[in-house]
Amino acid sequence: MPGPAAVVTGVGSHLPPRRVTNDELCSRLDSSDEWIRERIGIQERRRADAAVSTGDLALEAARRAMRSAGVTDVDALVLATTTPDHHCPATAPAVAHRLGLQDAVAFDVTAGCAGFVHASAVAAGLISAGSARRVLVVGAETMSAIIDSDDRATAPLFGDGAGAVVLEAGLRGQDGCLGPFAWGSDGSLADAIVIPAGGARARDRRDTAPAGDFFVHMRGNEVFRHAVRRMSQAARDAVRAAGWTLDEVDRLIVHQANGRIGASVADALGIPAERTPSNIARVGNTAAASVPLLLAHAADEGRLKPGHRVLVVAFGSGLAWAATTLVWPPGVTAEL
Amino acid sequence: MLEELKGILTAQAGLPPAPITADATLAAAGIDSMAVTVLSMQLEDRMGLFLTEDELSRAPTVNALADLIASRVTGNV
């Protein structure tokens, strides 16, 4: 018999203040404001100053999520990121320390842009197993640290930011409770989104690898195809596992990969655009921060209301994908 | 097939309709690599056709692209 359910009791987000427009990027790229806006749906993204790290963004989002939940302590902090402050140690313990959490369990989860949904699944497992009663789940990224400003495939796409939720032990079936997860990976396409250098695999090339190998490389068309296929299937599986049908979904929260991918997933699922909130125009693809940022923004704007049946799905490097469901809970005010 | 192709390119790939004319090259019609990927996936989903992005991209014009798809539908290639 399963243990307690994981219930969303708070949501928060944080964006670094500096806005980067398409025109600013296009001074170095063979692209245009019009193409970026019309084809990938992005008008601007945020960039953290060099002194601001993923841990700093995570800290602010975490504080706000805790304020939203009205709590001052958690048992565990799970941080999803593709851009940790260091290879070693994990970023989460330092964030937990700065939050004043004494001896809290804190660790990072790496699943690319699907990381936040993976981290939520891990947190729900901790709660269900009785290992924690209250868990902070954070998605935070400083994508600007791994983006080549001269790469037109990635530079316009990615932005920096952070989002977080508080999950607490509750009853299965109550509003805010995370439903079953549909998730998986396909490592045969590990090189579809990859930073070639800087890790153990390329340690013999540490001094000889070209500078570009320390940035993220992405085979866009292949990623597009797999993102749409995998997210559509995971979404269907999560909805079925929840005992819902797709036409009962009030809001689709799809990873803000690019505007066209989100639209294609919604189209494949038959979910109309008005039920698919989006913030990619303002923040770009914020990788593991994308889902909690969109939850916070949609809740704040009233596009996500208590009682809405919400389908959440994400996809990223790995390749990895994950989906879940929840009924948006009453009494949760997003802290932006 | 030309009209169906236009329909996919505008509704699913999100391209503006005006430049998609029969004699336009794919580039002039605005058919970028992302649109070709969407088209390839839609052909598979709607018609069970497997045309790679490379095959689709080689068509010199929109009309030639429509002819290529039509020929696969009728099994002439």
Short mmCIF file of C-alpha atoms in Angstrom, two decimals:
data_model
loop_
_atom_site.label_atom_id
_atom_site.label_comp_id
_atom_site.label_asym_id
_atom_site.label_seq_id
_atom_site.Cartn_x
_atom_site.Cartn_y
_atom_site.Cartn_z
CA MET A 1 0.00 0.00 0.00
CA PRO A 2 1.47 3.33 -1.01
CA GLY A 3 2.41 5.84 1.65
CA PRO A 4 1.47 9.50 1.75
CA ALA A 5 1.00 11.46 -1.46
CA ALA A 6 3.13 14.51 -2.37
CA VAL A 7 0.99 17.64 -2.40
CA VAL A 8 1.99 21.02 -3.85
CA THR A 9 1.67 23.64 -1.12
CA GLY A 10 3.81 26.47 -2.49
CA VAL A 11 5.33 27.76 -5.72
CA GLY A 12 7.92 30.44 -6.34
CA SER A 13 10.17 31.75 -9.08
CA HIS A 14 13.04 34.09 -9.68
CA LEU A 15 14.43 35.67 -12.84
CA PRO A 16 17.66 37.63 -13.10
CA PRO A 17 16.81 41.22 -14.04
CA ARG A 18 18.78 41.64 -17.27
CA ARG A 19 16.66 41.19 -20.39
CA VAL A 20 18.38 40.21 -23.62
CA THR A 21 16.47 41.03 -26.79
CA ASN A 22 16.68 39.21 -30.10
CA ASP A 23 18.23 42.29 -31.68
CA GLU A 24 21.01 42.26 -29.10
CA LEU A 25 21.78 38.60 -29.87
CA CYS A 26 21.52 39.06 -33.62
CA SER A 27 24.38 41.52 -33.66
CA ARG A 28 26.54 38.34 -33.46
CA LEU A 29 24.29 35.80 -35.16
CA ASP A 30 23.13 35.02 -38.67
CA SER A 31 19.49 35.30 -37.58
CA SER A 32 16.80 37.94 -37.14
CA ASP A 33 14.36 39.17 -34.53
CA GLU A 34 11.53 38.24 -36.90
CA TRP A 35 12.73 34.64 -37.40
CA ILE A 36 13.33 34.05 -33.69
CA ARG A 37 9.94 35.49 -32.73
CA GLU A 38 7.93 33.77 -35.44
CA ARG A 39 9.69 30.41 -35.58
CA ILE A 40 10.72 29.66 -32.01
CA GLY A 41 8.36 32.06 -30.26
CA ILE A 42 10.92 33.97 -28.17
CA GLN A 43 11.04 37.77 -27.82
CA GLU A 44 13.54 38.02 -25.00
CA ARG A 45 15.26 35.95 -22.35
CA ARG A 46 17.02 36.75 -19.09
CA ARG A 47 20.72 36.48 -18.49
CA ALA A 48 22.34 36.39 -15.07
CA ASP A 49 25.34 38.63 -14.51
CA ALA A 50 28.63 36.76 -14.25
CA ALA A 51 28.64 37.10 -10.46
CA VAL A 52 25.28 35.31 -10.19
CA SER A 53 25.27 31.52 -10.26
CA THR A 54 22.68 28.77 -10.50
CA GLY A 55 22.79 28.41 -6.71
CA ASP A 56 21.99 32.11 -6.30
CA LEU A 57 18.95 31.87 -8.59
CA ALA A 58 17.87 28.64 -6.89
CA LEU A 59 18.12 30.27 -3.47
CA GLU A 60 15.76 33.10 -4.42
CA ALA A 61 13.19 30.79 -6.02
CA ALA A 62 13.38 28.45 -3.02
CA ARG A 63 12.83 31.30 -0.56
CA ARG A 64 9.77 32.39 -2.48
CA ALA A 65 8.32 28.88 -2.71
CA MET A 66 8.74 28.48 1.05
CA ARG A 67 7.07 31.85 1.60
CA SER A 68 4.25 30.77 -0.73
CA ALA A 69 3.82 27.58 1.30
CA GLY A 70 4.09 29.49 4.59
CA VAL A 71 6.88 27.25 5.85
CA THR A 72 10.33 27.95 7.26
CA ASP A 73 11.76 24.46 7.22
CA VAL A 74 11.88 21.41 4.95
CA ASP A 75 13.33 17.92 5.36
CA ALA A 76 14.95 17.74 1.94
CA LEU A 77 15.93 19.90 -1.01
CA VAL A 78 16.16 18.35 -4.48
CA LEU A 79 17.69 20.66 -7.08
CA ALA A 80 17.35 19.95 -10.80
CA THR A 81 19.95 21.66 -12.95
CA THR A 82 22.05 21.26 -16.07
CA THR A 83 24.34 24.07 -14.97
CA PRO A 84 25.55 23.29 -11.44
CA ASP A 85 27.81 25.80 -9.74
CA HIS A 86 30.57 23.17 -9.69
CA HIS A 87 31.23 19.64 -10.96
CA CYS A 88 31.83 18.90 -7.29
CA PRO A 89 30.10 19.36 -4.92
CA ALA A 90 26.40 19.33 -5.79
CA THR A 91 24.75 22.76 -5.74
CA ALA A 92 21.84 21.80 -3.46
CA PRO A 93 23.69 21.55 -0.10
CA ALA A 94 25.00 25.11 -0.39
CA VAL A 95 21.51 26.35 -1.23
CA ALA A 96 20.09 24.44 1.74
CA HIS A 97 22.76 25.95 3.98
CA ARG A 98 21.98 29.47 2.78
CA LEU A 99 18.28 28.81 3.44
CA GLY A 100 19.22 28.00 7.04
CA LEU A 101 18.17 24.36 6.75
CA GLN A 102 20.07 22.42 9.40
CA ASP A 103 21.39 19.05 8.22
CA ALA A 104 18.71 18.76 5.54
CA VAL A 105 19.04 16.12 2.85
CA ALA A 106 20.12 18.05 -0.26
CA PHE A 107 21.23 16.76 -3.64
CA ASP A 108 21.13 17.54 -7.35
CA VAL A 109 19.26 15.72 -10.08
CA THR A 110 20.47 15.87 -13.68
CA ALA A 111 17.96 15.10 -16.39
CA GLY A 112 18.36 18.13 -18.63
CA CYS A 113 15.17 20.06 -19.28
CA ALA A 114 13.18 17.15 -17.82
CA GLY A 115 15.08 17.54 -14.54
CA PHE A 116 12.40 19.32 -12.53
CA VAL A 117 9.77 16.66 -13.24
CA HIS A 118 12.35 13.97 -12.41
CA ALA A 119 13.21 15.78 -9.17
CA SER A 120 9.49 15.99 -8.36
CA ALA A 121 9.16 12.24 -8.90
CA VAL A 122 12.14 11.61 -6.61
CA ALA A 123 10.68 13.95 -3.98
CA ALA A 124 7.28 12.27 -4.22
CA GLY A 125 9.08 8.96 -3.68
CA LEU A 126 10.84 10.28 -0.57
CA ILE A 127 7.50 11.40 0.82
CA SER A 128 5.71 8.19 -0.11
CA ALA A 129 8.49 6.11 1.49
CA GLY A 130 8.28 8.11 4.69
CA SER A 131 11.83 9.44 4.25
CA ALA A 132 10.67 13.05 4.25
CA ARG A 133 7.48 14.91 5.10
CA ARG A 134 8.23 18.18 3.33
CA VAL A 135 10.51 18.60 0.29
CA LEU A 136 11.63 21.66 -1.62
CA VAL A 137 11.99 20.89 -5.34
CA VAL A 138 13.93 23.48 -7.30
CA GLY A 139 14.73 23.86 -10.99
CA ALA A 140 17.47 26.42 -11.61
CA GLU A 141 19.69 27.22 -14.55
CA THR A 142 22.38 29.60 -15.64
CA MET A 143 22.22 28.43 -19.24
CA SER A 144 24.32 31.42 -20.27
CA ALA A 145 27.27 29.56 -18.70
CA ILE A 146 27.09 26.82 -21.34
CA ILE A 147 25.85 28.73 -24.39
CA ASP A 148 28.07 29.75 -27.29
CA SER A 149 26.93 33.28 -28.17
CA ASP A 150 27.86 32.60 -31.80
CA ASP A 151 25.74 29.43 -32.14
CA ARG A 152 22.44 30.32 -33.77
CA ALA A 153 20.95 26.95 -32.77
CA THR A 154 21.28 27.58 -29.03
CA ALA A 155 22.06 31.24 -28.32
CA PRO A 156 18.55 32.59 -29.08
CA LEU A 157 16.86 29.66 -27.38
CA PHE A 158 18.11 29.47 -23.83
CA GLY A 159 17.59 31.74 -20.85
CA ASP A 160 18.48 31.84 -17.16
CA GLY A 161 16.04 31.52 -14.27
CA ALA A 162 14.71 29.41 -11.42
CA GLY A 163 11.46 28.04 -10.08
CA ALA A 164 10.56 25.95 -7.08
CA VAL A 165 7.70 24.14 -5.41
CA VAL A 166 7.15 22.84 -1.88
CA LEU A 167 5.76 19.31 -1.69
CA GLU A 168 4.25 18.05 1.56
CA ALA A 169 2.88 14.72 2.68
CA GLY A 170 -0.87 14.55 2.13
CA LEU A 171 -3.69 12.32 1.05
CA ARG A 172 -3.94 10.63 -2.30
CA GLY A 173 -6.78 12.20 -4.23
CA GLN A 174 -6.60 15.59 -2.51
CA ASP A 175 -6.11 18.66 -4.71
CA GLY A 176 -2.45 19.43 -5.35
CA CYS A 177 -1.43 15.78 -5.05
CA LEU A 178 0.99 14.65 -7.76
CA GLY A 179 -0.36 11.77 -9.81
CA PRO A 180 1.58 8.80 -11.18
CA PHE A 181 4.70 9.65 -13.18
CA ALA A 182 5.34 8.48 -16.73
CA TRP A 183 9.05 8.81 -17.36
CA GLY A 184 12.03 7.32 -19.10
CA SER A 185 15.25 7.83 -21.01
CA ASP A 186 17.00 6.90 -24.26
CA GLY A 187 20.77 7.03 -23.89
CA SER A 188 21.30 5.93 -27.49
CA LEU A 189 20.81 9.62 -28.27
CA ALA A 190 23.08 10.88 -25.49
CA ASP A 191 24.98 12.97 -28.03
CA ALA A 192 21.91 14.79 -29.40
CA ILE A 193 22.28 17.43 -26.67
CA VAL A 194 25.78 17.37 -25.22
CA ILE A 195 28.66 19.40 -23.84
CA PRO A 196 31.50 17.43 -25.44
CA ALA A 197 34.38 18.53 -23.17
CA GLY A 198 34.93 19.20 -19.50
CA GLY A 199 33.78 15.84 -18.16
CA ALA A 200 35.49 12.56 -17.37
CA ARG A 201 34.85 11.24 -20.89
CA ALA A 202 37.10 13.87 -22.47
CA ARG A 203 39.61 14.34 -19.67
CA ASP A 204 42.56 13.56 -21.96
CA ARG A 205 41.53 16.54 -24.09
CA ARG A 206 41.20 18.98 -21.19
CA ASP A 207 43.95 21.22 -22.52
CA THR A 208 43.44 20.63 -26.24
CA ALA A 209 39.67 20.67 -26.78
CA PRO A 210 38.45 23.66 -28.77
CA ALA A 211 36.67 26.29 -26.70
CA GLY A 212 33.36 25.45 -28.40
CA ASP A 213 33.43 21.93 -26.95
CA PHE A 214 32.80 23.37 -23.50
CA PHE A 215 29.44 24.73 -24.70
CA VAL A 216 26.24 22.80 -25.30
CA HIS A 217 25.80 21.30 -28.77
CA MET A 218 22.36 20.35 -29.99
CA ARG A 219 21.10 18.52 -33.08
CA GLY A 220 17.96 20.60 -33.30
CA ASN A 221 15.86 18.67 -35.79
CA GLU A 222 16.48 15.32 -34.14
CA VAL A 223 15.72 16.79 -30.74
CA PHE A 224 12.53 18.35 -32.12
CA ARG A 225 11.26 15.01 -33.42
CA HIS A 226 12.03 13.07 -30.25
CA ALA A 227 10.77 15.85 -27.99
CA VAL A 228 7.36 15.84 -29.66
CA ARG A 229 7.11 12.05 -29.81
CA ARG A 230 8.31 11.35 -26.28
CA MET A 231 6.40 14.17 -24.59
CA SER A 232 3.18 13.24 -26.40
CA GLN A 233 3.49 9.60 -25.33
CA ALA A 234 4.53 10.38 -21.74
CA ALA A 235 1.63 12.84 -21.47
CA ARG A 236 -0.84 10.21 -22.68
CA ASP A 237 0.60 7.65 -20.26
CA ALA A 238 0.43 10.02 -17.28
CA VAL A 239 -3.16 10.98 -18.08
CA ARG A 240 -4.17 7.34 -18.41
CA ALA A 241 -2.40 6.43 -15.15
CA ALA A 242 -4.30 9.23 -13.41
CA GLY A 243 -7.59 7.81 -14.67
CA TRP A 244 -8.26 10.92 -16.76
CA THR A 245 -8.88 11.42 -20.45
CA LEU A 246 -7.09 14.05 -22.52
CA ASP A 247 -10.25 16.09 -23.01
CA GLU A 248 -10.53 16.41 -19.23
CA VAL A 249 -7.17 18.22 -19.08
CA ASP A 250 -7.76 21.90 -18.29
CA ARG A 251 -4.13 23.02 -18.56
CA LEU A 252 -1.12 21.53 -20.33
CA ILE A 253 2.13 22.68 -18.76
CA VAL A 254 4.65 21.65 -21.39
CA HIS A 255 8.39 22.30 -21.09
CA GLN A 256 9.05 25.56 -22.92
CA ALA A 257 11.54 24.01 -25.34
CA ASN A 258 10.64 26.20 -28.25
CA GLY A 259 7.26 27.58 -29.25
CA ARG A 260 6.81 25.14 -32.09
CA ILE A 261 7.60 22.05 -30.00
CA GLY A 262 5.03 23.07 -27.40
CA ALA A 263 2.44 23.69 -30.11
CA SER A 264 3.21 20.36 -31.75
CA VAL A 265 2.79 18.46 -28.48
CA ALA A 266 -0.51 20.23 -27.77
CA ASP A 267 -1.63 19.51 -31.33
CA ALA A 268 -0.69 15.82 -31.06
CA LEU A 269 -2.67 15.57 -27.81
CA GLY A 270 -5.63 17.52 -29.19
CA ILE A 271 -5.36 20.12 -26.43
CA PRO A 272 -6.31 23.60 -27.70
CA ALA A 273 -3.93 26.54 -27.43
CA GLU A 274 -6.11 28.32 -24.85
CA ARG A 275 -5.47 25.44 -22.44
CA THR A 276 -1.73 25.57 -23.00
CA PRO A 277 -0.19 28.47 -21.07
CA SER A 278 3.20 29.65 -22.28
CA ASN A 279 5.86 32.08 -21.11
CA ILE A 280 8.57 31.25 -23.64
CA ALA A 281 8.20 34.62 -25.37
CA ARG A 282 9.45 36.33 -22.22
CA VAL A 283 11.93 33.85 -20.75
CA GLY A 284 13.05 31.50 -23.54
CA ASN A 285 13.94 27.90 -22.77
CA THR A 286 15.13 27.85 -19.16
CA ALA A 287 15.82 24.08 -19.20
CA ALA A 288 15.17 22.53 -15.78
CA ALA A 289 13.67 25.81 -14.53
CA SER A 290 11.08 25.89 -17.32
CA VAL A 291 8.26 23.89 -15.72
CA PRO A 292 8.26 25.52 -12.25
CA LEU A 293 8.69 28.97 -13.82
CA LEU A 294 5.65 28.36 -16.01
CA LEU A 295 3.65 27.01 -13.06
CA ALA A 296 4.48 30.16 -11.09
CA HIS A 297 3.75 32.54 -13.96
CA ALA A 298 0.52 30.80 -15.01
CA ALA A 299 -0.75 30.70 -11.41
CA ASP A 300 0.16 34.35 -10.90
CA GLU A 301 -1.65 35.40 -14.06
CA GLY A 302 -4.76 33.42 -13.19
CA ARG A 303 -4.28 31.07 -16.12
CA LEU A 304 -3.87 28.24 -13.64
CA LYS A 305 -6.77 28.19 -11.21
CA PRO A 306 -7.69 26.00 -8.25
CA GLY A 307 -9.52 22.92 -9.50
CA HIS A 308 -7.84 22.88 -12.91
CA ARG A 309 -6.72 19.44 -14.01
CA VAL A 310 -3.09 20.01 -14.95
CA LEU A 311 -0.90 17.81 -17.14
CA VAL A 312 2.83 18.49 -16.80
CA VAL A 313 5.37 17.14 -19.29
CA ALA A 314 9.04 17.81 -20.00
CA PHE A 315 11.86 16.50 -22.18
CA GLY A 316 15.58 17.10 -22.28
CA SER A 317 19.11 15.88 -22.72
CA GLY A 318 19.78 12.28 -21.91
CA LEU A 319 17.50 11.93 -23.71
CA ALA A 320 15.06 12.01 -20.81
CA TRP A 321 11.35 12.71 -20.44
CA ALA A 322 8.79 12.80 -17.65
CA ALA A 323 5.13 13.63 -17.14
CA THR A 324 2.69 13.80 -14.26
CA THR A 325 -0.69 15.23 -13.33
CA LEU A 326 -2.24 17.23 -10.52
CA VAL A 327 -5.35 19.18 -9.71
CA TRP A 328 -4.17 22.73 -9.01
CA PRO A 329 -4.69 23.28 -5.29
CA PRO A 330 -6.66 26.06 -3.62
CA GLY A 331 -4.91 28.64 -1.49
CA VAL A 332 -1.53 28.56 -3.25
CA THR A 333 -0.37 32.02 -4.27
CA ALA A 334 2.71 32.09 -6.47
CA GLU A 335 5.58 34.23 -5.17
CA LEU A 336 7.41 35.79 -8.11
CA MET B 1 -1.48 17.53 -52.66
CA LEU B 2 -0.28 21.12 -52.97
CA GLU B 3 -3.18 22.40 -50.86
CA GLU B 4 -2.70 19.68 -48.25
CA LEU B 5 1.00 20.49 -48.11
CA LYS B 6 0.23 24.18 -47.64
CA GLY B 7 -2.20 23.26 -44.90
CA ILE B 8 0.44 21.31 -42.96
CA LEU B 9 3.06 24.03 -43.44
CA THR B 10 0.78 26.79 -42.18
CA ALA B 11 -1.28 25.03 -39.50
CA GLN B 12 1.29 22.62 -38.08
CA ALA B 13 4.64 24.16 -38.99
CA GLY B 14 3.37 27.69 -38.32
CA LEU B 15 4.60 29.27 -41.55
CA PRO B 16 2.92 32.36 -43.01
CA PRO B 17 0.87 31.29 -46.06
CA ALA B 18 1.69 34.04 -48.56
CA PRO B 19 5.21 32.97 -49.63
CA ILE B 20 4.17 29.31 -50.09
CA THR B 21 3.50 29.31 -53.82
CA ALA B 22 3.89 26.45 -56.26
CA ASP B 23 7.00 27.76 -57.98
CA ALA B 24 8.78 29.11 -54.90
CA THR B 25 11.96 27.41 -53.75
CA LEU B 26 11.73 25.94 -50.27
CA ALA B 27 13.91 28.75 -48.94
CA ALA B 28 11.75 31.44 -50.60
CA ALA B 29 8.64 29.76 -49.20
CA GLY B 30 10.13 30.03 -45.70
CA ILE B 31 10.39 26.25 -45.33
CA ASP B 32 13.27 26.00 -42.86
CA SER B 33 14.67 22.82 -41.34
CA MET B 34 12.19 22.92 -38.45
CA ALA B 35 9.28 23.10 -40.92
CA VAL B 36 10.72 20.13 -42.80
CA THR B 37 10.89 18.15 -39.55
CA VAL B 38 7.26 19.00 -38.78
CA LEU B 39 6.27 18.03 -42.31
CA SER B 40 8.11 14.71 -42.10
CA MET B 41 6.36 13.89 -38.79
CA GLN B 42 2.94 14.93 -40.09
CA LEU B 43 3.31 12.80 -43.22
CA GLU B 44 4.12 9.85 -40.99
CA ASP B 45 1.21 10.50 -38.60
CA ARG B 46 -1.44 11.36 -41.18
CA MET B 47 -0.55 9.13 -44.10
CA GLY B 48 1.91 6.57 -42.79
CA LEU B 49 4.54 7.95 -45.17
CA PHE B 50 8.20 7.79 -44.22
CA LEU B 51 10.06 10.57 -46.00
CA THR B 52 13.30 11.71 -44.40
CA GLU B 53 14.13 15.35 -43.88
CA ASP B 54 16.96 14.97 -46.40
CA GLU B 55 14.61 13.61 -49.05
CA LEU B 56 12.08 16.37 -48.46
CA SER B 57 14.73 19.11 -48.40
CA ARG B 58 16.08 18.14 -51.82
CA ALA B 59 12.87 19.20 -53.62
CA PRO B 60 13.74 22.29 -55.68
CA THR B 61 10.30 23.92 -55.38
CA VAL B 62 7.11 23.70 -53.35
CA ASN B 63 5.40 22.05 -56.30
CA ALA B 64 8.18 19.47 -56.59
CA LEU B 65 7.80 18.77 -52.88
CA ALA B 66 4.06 18.22 -53.33
CA ASP B 67 4.77 15.93 -56.32
CA LEU B 68 7.31 13.95 -54.29
CA ILE B 69 4.75 13.37 -51.52
CA ALA B 70 2.00 12.54 -54.02
CA SER B 71 4.23 10.01 -55.75
CA ARG B 72 4.82 8.26 -52.44
CA VAL B 73 1.12 8.23 -51.68
CA THR B 74 0.39 6.41 -54.93
CA GLY B 75 3.49 4.26 -54.63
CA ASN B 76 5.00 5.44 -57.92
CA VAL B 77 8.51 5.84 -56.56
#
